[in-house]
């Protein structure tokens, strides 16, 4: 997959202040209508993952991965699944452990480097249904997990995983931590 290093995006004048692009949609964006079908998949370690599907009879799948303490119910996840659904893709809102509204059984949780659940999920999805193409989208911590997964899998990445995009990824954790704890935040 090529890495895009330039962008033609320019924020509208009213949305240029540093935090406005984050605050404005969170306060004023209407939640898109997405009808999920929740499935609970038992994991090999005796726990579970709650998955929220927006399925059609499509041969392409978007897997959307939320940020820290988010879930598939967040407007940014629903918006992405809805946009891809309008283009003929199935959507899967992947909930990290204990982020679906119910605590998991095991003490094992998630963190920025935990890619095992995403890897297991993709393999299981492909075992159950043959998607021609899978796209991954990750936001913040979820973006970090997506990028780490891609790097770890390298040449062993399933051929169906054809594209990925990430948003607001805290790649340098020390700097991200300092910024989060700064006075302006």
mmCIF file of C-alpha atoms in Angstrom:
data_model
loop_
_atom_site.group_PDB
_atom_site.id
_atom_site.type_symbol
_atom_site.label_atom_id
_atom_site.label_comp_id
_atom_site.label_asym_id
_atom_site.label_seq_id
_atom_site.Cartn_x
_atom_site.Cartn_y
_atom_site.Cartn_z
ATOM 1 C CA UNK A 1 0.000 0.000 0.000
ATOM 2 C CA UNK A 2 1.394 3.421 -0.876
ATOM 3 C CA UNK A 3 1.774 6.012 1.869
ATOM 4 C CA UNK A 4 0.193 9.351 1.002
ATOM 5 C CA UNK A 5 2.437 12.141 2.237
ATOM 6 C CA UNK A 6 0.651 15.208 0.876
ATOM 7 C CA UNK A 7 -2.896 16.456 1.186
ATOM 8 C CA UNK A 8 -4.993 18.907 -0.763
ATOM 9 C CA UNK A 9 -7.374 19.431 2.172
ATOM 10 C CA UNK A 10 -7.674 22.929 3.604
ATOM 11 C CA UNK A 11 -10.043 23.550 6.502
ATOM 12 C CA UNK A 12 -12.726 26.180 5.976
ATOM 13 C CA UNK A 13 -11.775 29.493 7.595
ATOM 14 C CA UNK A 14 -14.212 29.048 10.510
ATOM 15 C CA UNK A 15 -12.799 25.601 11.284
ATOM 16 C CA UNK A 16 -9.110 26.575 11.366
ATOM 17 C CA UNK A 17 -8.571 26.993 15.130
ATOM 18 C CA UNK A 18 -6.678 23.973 16.477
ATOM 19 C CA UNK A 19 -9.476 22.178 18.332
ATOM 20 C CA UNK A 20 -12.482 23.411 16.364
ATOM 21 C CA UNK A 21 -12.370 20.546 13.853
ATOM 22 C CA UNK A 22 -12.783 18.160 16.787
ATOM 23 C CA UNK A 23 -15.278 20.086 18.909
ATOM 24 C CA UNK A 24 -17.651 21.276 16.189
ATOM 25 C CA UNK A 25 -18.641 17.850 14.790
ATOM 26 C CA UNK A 26 -18.904 16.361 18.279
ATOM 27 C CA UNK A 27 -21.394 19.034 19.304
ATOM 28 C CA UNK A 28 -23.358 19.682 16.122
ATOM 29 C CA UNK A 29 -23.105 16.681 13.827
ATOM 30 C CA UNK A 30 -26.256 14.612 13.665
ATOM 31 C CA UNK A 31 -25.654 10.908 14.115
ATOM 32 C CA UNK A 32 -26.012 9.102 10.819
ATOM 33 C CA UNK A 33 -28.633 6.394 10.653
ATOM 34 C CA UNK A 34 -26.801 3.086 10.749
ATOM 35 C CA UNK A 35 -28.591 -0.117 11.648
ATOM 36 C CA UNK A 36 -26.251 -2.541 13.293
ATOM 37 C CA UNK A 37 -26.638 -6.222 13.898
ATOM 38 C CA UNK A 38 -24.573 -7.083 16.978
ATOM 39 C CA UNK A 39 -22.727 -10.387 17.086
ATOM 40 C CA UNK A 40 -20.703 -11.674 20.005
ATOM 41 C CA UNK A 41 -17.762 -13.777 18.918
ATOM 42 C CA UNK A 42 -16.057 -15.978 21.486
ATOM 43 C CA UNK A 43 -12.283 -15.496 21.444
ATOM 44 C CA UNK A 44 -9.714 -18.292 21.817
ATOM 45 C CA UNK A 45 -8.750 -17.019 25.304
ATOM 46 C CA UNK A 46 -12.264 -17.547 26.731
ATOM 47 C CA UNK A 47 -13.385 -13.948 26.302
ATOM 48 C CA UNK A 48 -15.512 -12.262 23.629
ATOM 49 C CA UNK A 49 -15.599 -9.453 21.110
ATOM 50 C CA UNK A 50 -18.812 -7.573 20.362
ATOM 51 C CA UNK A 51 -19.025 -6.713 16.686
ATOM 52 C CA UNK A 52 -21.548 -4.370 15.111
ATOM 53 C CA UNK A 53 -22.333 -5.218 11.501
ATOM 54 C CA UNK A 54 -24.007 -3.177 8.781
ATOM 55 C CA UNK A 55 -24.331 -5.927 6.188
ATOM 56 C CA UNK A 56 -25.712 -6.167 2.718
ATOM 57 C CA UNK A 57 -24.830 -8.753 0.134
ATOM 58 C CA UNK A 58 -21.587 -6.994 -0.688
ATOM 59 C CA UNK A 59 -18.167 -8.430 -1.444
ATOM 60 C CA UNK A 60 -16.202 -5.557 0.118
ATOM 61 C CA UNK A 61 -15.882 -4.898 3.846
ATOM 62 C CA UNK A 62 -14.871 -1.855 5.869
ATOM 63 C CA UNK A 63 -13.590 -2.570 9.381
ATOM 64 C CA UNK A 64 -13.754 0.607 11.487
ATOM 65 C CA UNK A 65 -11.648 0.785 14.666
ATOM 66 C CA UNK A 66 -12.514 3.412 17.291
ATOM 67 C CA UNK A 67 -10.300 5.506 19.544
ATOM 68 C CA UNK A 68 -9.571 5.380 23.268
ATOM 69 C CA UNK A 69 -12.730 4.530 25.241
ATOM 70 C CA UNK A 70 -14.844 4.910 22.121
ATOM 71 C CA UNK A 71 -17.078 2.301 20.530
ATOM 72 C CA UNK A 72 -18.857 1.479 17.294
ATOM 73 C CA UNK A 73 -21.613 3.843 18.468
ATOM 74 C CA UNK A 74 -19.443 6.949 18.020
ATOM 75 C CA UNK A 75 -20.571 9.295 15.271
ATOM 76 C CA UNK A 76 -17.227 9.121 13.460
ATOM 77 C CA UNK A 77 -17.490 5.316 13.215
ATOM 78 C CA UNK A 78 -21.139 5.403 12.135
ATOM 79 C CA UNK A 79 -20.384 8.151 9.625
ATOM 80 C CA UNK A 80 -17.597 6.150 8.021
ATOM 81 C CA UNK A 81 -19.669 2.945 7.916
ATOM 82 C CA UNK A 82 -22.594 4.845 6.417
ATOM 83 C CA UNK A 83 -20.406 6.488 3.752
ATOM 84 C CA UNK A 84 -18.902 3.155 2.718
ATOM 85 C CA UNK A 85 -22.345 1.505 2.831
ATOM 86 C CA UNK A 86 -23.616 4.060 0.326
ATOM 87 C CA UNK A 87 -20.816 2.922 -1.984
ATOM 88 C CA UNK A 88 -21.801 -0.755 -1.716
ATOM 89 C CA UNK A 89 -19.605 -1.938 1.157
ATOM 90 C CA UNK A 90 -20.491 -3.943 4.236
ATOM 91 C CA UNK A 91 -19.397 -2.292 7.473
ATOM 92 C CA UNK A 92 -18.054 -3.740 10.700
ATOM 93 C CA UNK A 93 -17.705 -1.628 13.820
ATOM 94 C CA UNK A 94 -14.979 -3.343 15.835
ATOM 95 C CA UNK A 95 -15.310 -2.744 19.590
ATOM 96 C CA UNK A 96 -12.191 -3.168 21.680
ATOM 97 C CA UNK A 97 -12.640 -5.328 24.775
ATOM 98 C CA UNK A 98 -14.941 -3.752 27.394
ATOM 99 C CA UNK A 99 -15.864 -0.893 25.030
ATOM 100 C CA UNK A 100 -19.164 -2.305 23.763
ATOM 101 C CA UNK A 101 -21.137 -1.374 26.861
ATOM 102 C CA UNK A 102 -20.329 -4.564 28.739
ATOM 103 C CA UNK A 103 -17.200 -5.524 30.645
ATOM 104 C CA UNK A 104 -15.348 -8.501 29.289
ATOM 105 C CA UNK A 105 -14.745 -11.682 31.295
ATOM 106 C CA UNK A 106 -10.954 -11.632 31.222
ATOM 107 C CA UNK A 107 -8.718 -8.981 32.734
ATOM 108 C CA UNK A 108 -6.928 -8.691 29.396
ATOM 109 C CA UNK A 109 -7.828 -5.335 27.867
ATOM 110 C CA UNK A 110 -6.618 -3.290 24.926
ATOM 111 C CA UNK A 111 -3.837 -0.788 24.358
ATOM 112 C CA UNK A 112 -2.082 0.974 21.503
ATOM 113 C CA UNK A 113 0.102 -2.008 20.727
ATOM 114 C CA UNK A 114 -2.505 -4.772 21.025
ATOM 115 C CA UNK A 115 -3.083 -6.105 17.518
ATOM 116 C CA UNK A 116 -3.945 -9.733 18.314
ATOM 117 C CA UNK A 117 -7.716 -9.154 18.443
ATOM 118 C CA UNK A 118 -7.734 -7.308 15.107
ATOM 119 C CA UNK A 119 -5.605 -10.017 13.498
ATOM 120 C CA UNK A 120 -7.864 -12.777 14.868
ATOM 121 C CA UNK A 121 -10.978 -10.894 13.739
ATOM 122 C CA UNK A 122 -9.758 -10.427 10.165
ATOM 123 C CA UNK A 123 -8.769 -14.080 9.867
ATOM 124 C CA UNK A 124 -12.112 -15.252 11.273
ATOM 125 C CA UNK A 125 -14.080 -12.904 8.994
ATOM 126 C CA UNK A 126 -12.238 -14.315 5.981
ATOM 127 C CA UNK A 127 -12.846 -17.893 7.169
ATOM 128 C CA UNK A 128 -16.596 -17.258 7.408
ATOM 129 C CA UNK A 129 -17.196 -15.145 4.325
ATOM 130 C CA UNK A 130 -15.104 -14.481 1.277
ATOM 131 C CA UNK A 131 -14.759 -10.751 0.912
ATOM 132 C CA UNK A 132 -12.940 -9.662 -2.218
ATOM 133 C CA UNK A 133 -11.581 -6.580 -0.498
ATOM 134 C CA UNK A 134 -11.190 -5.348 3.077
ATOM 135 C CA UNK A 135 -10.413 -1.755 4.017
ATOM 136 C CA UNK A 136 -9.329 -0.783 7.514
ATOM 137 C CA UNK A 137 -9.999 2.614 9.029
ATOM 138 C CA UNK A 138 -8.713 3.589 12.460
ATOM 139 C CA UNK A 139 -9.183 6.661 14.587
ATOM 140 C CA UNK A 140 -6.658 7.822 17.192
ATOM 141 C CA UNK A 141 -5.693 4.762 19.271
ATOM 142 C CA UNK A 142 -7.544 2.576 16.753
ATOM 143 C CA UNK A 143 -5.417 4.101 14.016
ATOM 144 C CA UNK A 144 -2.294 3.181 15.923
ATOM 145 C CA UNK A 145 -3.520 -0.420 16.218
ATOM 146 C CA UNK A 146 -4.287 -0.534 12.475
ATOM 147 C CA UNK A 147 -0.838 0.791 11.534
ATOM 148 C CA UNK A 148 0.936 -1.544 13.948
ATOM 149 C CA UNK A 149 -1.062 -4.502 12.591
ATOM 150 C CA UNK A 150 -0.067 -3.630 9.019
ATOM 151 C CA UNK A 151 3.586 -3.313 10.007
ATOM 152 C CA UNK A 152 3.604 -6.570 11.945
ATOM 153 C CA UNK A 153 1.926 -8.543 9.173
ATOM 154 C CA UNK A 154 4.046 -7.070 6.395
ATOM 155 C CA UNK A 155 4.271 -9.585 3.551
ATOM 156 C CA UNK A 156 1.996 -11.982 5.481
ATOM 157 C CA UNK A 157 -0.960 -9.571 5.290
ATOM 158 C CA UNK A 158 -4.082 -11.289 3.914
ATOM 159 C CA UNK A 159 -4.411 -10.394 0.236
ATOM 160 C CA UNK A 160 -7.958 -9.174 0.795
ATOM 161 C CA UNK A 161 -6.711 -6.342 3.034
ATOM 162 C CA UNK A 162 -6.173 -3.858 0.242
ATOM 163 C CA UNK A 163 -6.348 -0.431 1.861
ATOM 164 C CA UNK A 164 -6.186 1.406 5.153
ATOM 165 C CA UNK A 165 -6.547 4.956 6.361
ATOM 166 C CA UNK A 166 -5.955 6.362 9.827
ATOM 167 C CA UNK A 167 -6.880 9.635 11.505
ATOM 168 C CA UNK A 168 -5.256 11.516 14.392
ATOM 169 C CA UNK A 169 -2.823 8.747 15.243
ATOM 170 C CA UNK A 170 -0.638 9.394 18.315
ATOM 171 C CA UNK A 171 2.461 7.785 16.796
ATOM 172 C CA UNK A 172 4.881 9.318 19.307
ATOM 173 C CA UNK A 173 3.357 8.377 22.653
ATOM 174 C CA UNK A 174 5.523 10.588 24.862
ATOM 175 C CA UNK A 175 4.665 13.705 22.847
ATOM 176 C CA UNK A 176 0.981 12.743 22.715
ATOM 177 C CA UNK A 177 0.903 12.253 26.486
ATOM 178 C CA UNK A 178 2.530 15.643 27.099
ATOM 179 C CA UNK A 179 0.061 17.325 24.741
ATOM 180 C CA UNK A 180 -2.981 15.693 26.377
ATOM 181 C CA UNK A 181 -1.810 16.845 29.798
ATOM 182 C CA UNK A 182 -0.923 20.367 28.677
ATOM 183 C CA UNK A 183 -2.828 23.318 30.112
ATOM 184 C CA UNK A 184 -4.662 24.073 26.866
ATOM 185 C CA UNK A 185 -6.329 20.663 26.976
#
